[in-house]
Short mmCIF file of C-alpha atoms in Angstrom, two decimals:
data_model
loop_
_atom_site.label_atom_id
_atom_site.label_comp_id
_atom_site.label_asym_id
_atom_site.label_seq_id
_atom_site.Cartn_x
_atom_site.Cartn_y
_atom_site.Cartn_z
CA VAL A 141 7.97 -8.98 16.27
CA THR A 142 10.04 -12.19 16.84
CA GLY A 143 11.02 -14.07 14.16
CA LEU A 144 10.33 -17.68 15.45
CA SER A 145 8.84 -20.16 12.92
CA PRO A 146 8.98 -23.71 13.38
CA HIS A 147 7.32 -24.66 10.11
CA PHE A 148 8.99 -22.45 7.64
CA PRO A 149 11.98 -19.80 7.00
CA ILE A 150 11.06 -16.83 7.71
CA LEU A 151 12.62 -14.51 4.87
CA LYS A 152 15.44 -12.10 6.37
CA GLU A 153 13.64 -9.10 5.29
CA PHE A 154 11.16 -9.92 7.84
CA GLN A 155 12.80 -10.62 10.54
CA ASP A 156 12.51 -8.38 13.65
CA ALA A 157 10.12 -6.32 11.35
CA SER A 158 7.18 -5.20 13.13
CA TYR A 159 3.76 -6.00 11.68
CA LEU A 160 3.36 -2.08 10.17
CA GLN A 161 6.77 -2.99 8.18
CA ARG A 162 5.72 -6.30 6.98
CA TYR A 163 2.47 -4.62 6.04
CA ASP A 164 4.74 -2.31 4.09
CA LEU A 165 6.65 -4.75 2.46
CA LEU A 166 3.46 -6.98 1.52
CA CYS A 167 1.94 -4.13 -0.42
CA GLN A 168 4.82 -2.97 -1.72
CA ARG A 169 5.69 -6.77 -3.51
CA LEU A 170 1.89 -7.14 -4.40
CA VAL A 171 2.66 -3.57 -6.71
CA GLN A 172 6.13 -5.03 -7.83
CA GLU A 173 4.75 -8.31 -9.09
CA GLN A 174 2.06 -6.34 -10.90
CA LEU A 175 -1.03 -8.55 -8.72
CA TYR A 176 -1.90 -4.67 -7.68
CA THR A 177 -1.89 -1.77 -9.57
CA THR A 178 -0.95 0.56 -6.48
CA ALA A 179 -1.55 0.06 -2.62
CA ALA A 180 -2.04 2.26 0.40
CA LEU A 181 -0.72 1.83 4.17
CA ILE A 182 -1.32 4.68 6.52
CA ALA A 183 -0.70 4.56 10.22
CA SER A 184 -2.16 6.74 13.12
CA PRO A 185 -1.49 6.61 16.70
CA ARG A 186 -4.70 5.92 18.71
CA THR A 187 -4.46 9.95 19.62
CA ALA A 188 -5.54 10.48 16.42
CA ILE A 189 -9.05 10.01 16.62
CA GLU A 190 -9.34 13.68 17.27
CA THR A 191 -6.42 15.56 15.33
CA ALA A 192 -6.91 12.87 12.16
CA GLU A 193 -3.04 12.81 11.72
CA PHE A 194 -1.63 9.64 9.96
CA SER A 195 1.55 8.51 8.38
CA GLY A 196 2.74 6.62 5.57
CA LEU A 197 5.91 4.10 5.44
CA SER A 198 7.33 4.34 2.07
CA ALA A 199 6.75 6.22 -1.08
CA MET A 200 5.42 3.36 -3.01
CA THR A 201 2.63 2.59 -0.41
CA ASP A 202 1.91 6.31 0.48
CA LEU A 203 -1.54 7.86 0.29
CA LYS A 204 -0.44 10.23 -2.18
CA THR A 205 0.75 7.63 -4.68
CA PHE A 206 -2.35 5.67 -4.44
CA VAL A 207 -4.50 8.68 -5.16
CA THR A 208 -2.80 9.89 -8.00
CA SER A 209 -2.80 6.46 -9.62
CA LEU A 210 -7.06 6.24 -8.70
CA ALA A 211 -6.92 9.62 -10.41
CA GLY A 212 -5.20 8.40 -13.57
CA HIS A 213 -7.46 5.27 -13.72
CA ILE A 214 -10.60 7.54 -13.35
CA ALA A 215 -9.53 9.88 -16.04
CA ALA A 216 -8.19 7.42 -18.51
CA GLU A 217 -12.03 5.57 -18.17
CA ALA A 218 -13.70 8.85 -18.62
CA ALA A 219 -11.90 9.77 -21.76
CA ARG A 220 -12.56 6.02 -23.00
CA LEU A 221 -16.34 6.85 -22.56
CA GLU A 222 -16.12 9.88 -23.98
CA ASP A 223 -14.67 8.40 -27.44
CA ALA A 224 -17.07 5.10 -27.31
CA PRO A 225 -19.96 5.81 -29.96
CA ARG A 226 -23.16 6.30 -28.78
#
């Protein structure tokens, strides 16, 4: 993606980055700035409709990282509910 913007300067890391790379950077920043607990970004080719093939772009936005974090939140909530007075 070309980095032409007549109104606002483009951050260096977004210059010449693909849309997919930009989405990955956005997700990483949302997590780093603690606006999101975790985020996942997966990509798949158009031909994956039959193979279900997909890939992640970075360790921080990988599907495994997302699912692991979600499982941790579920376990914590389950433990909290078990300890709650009835």
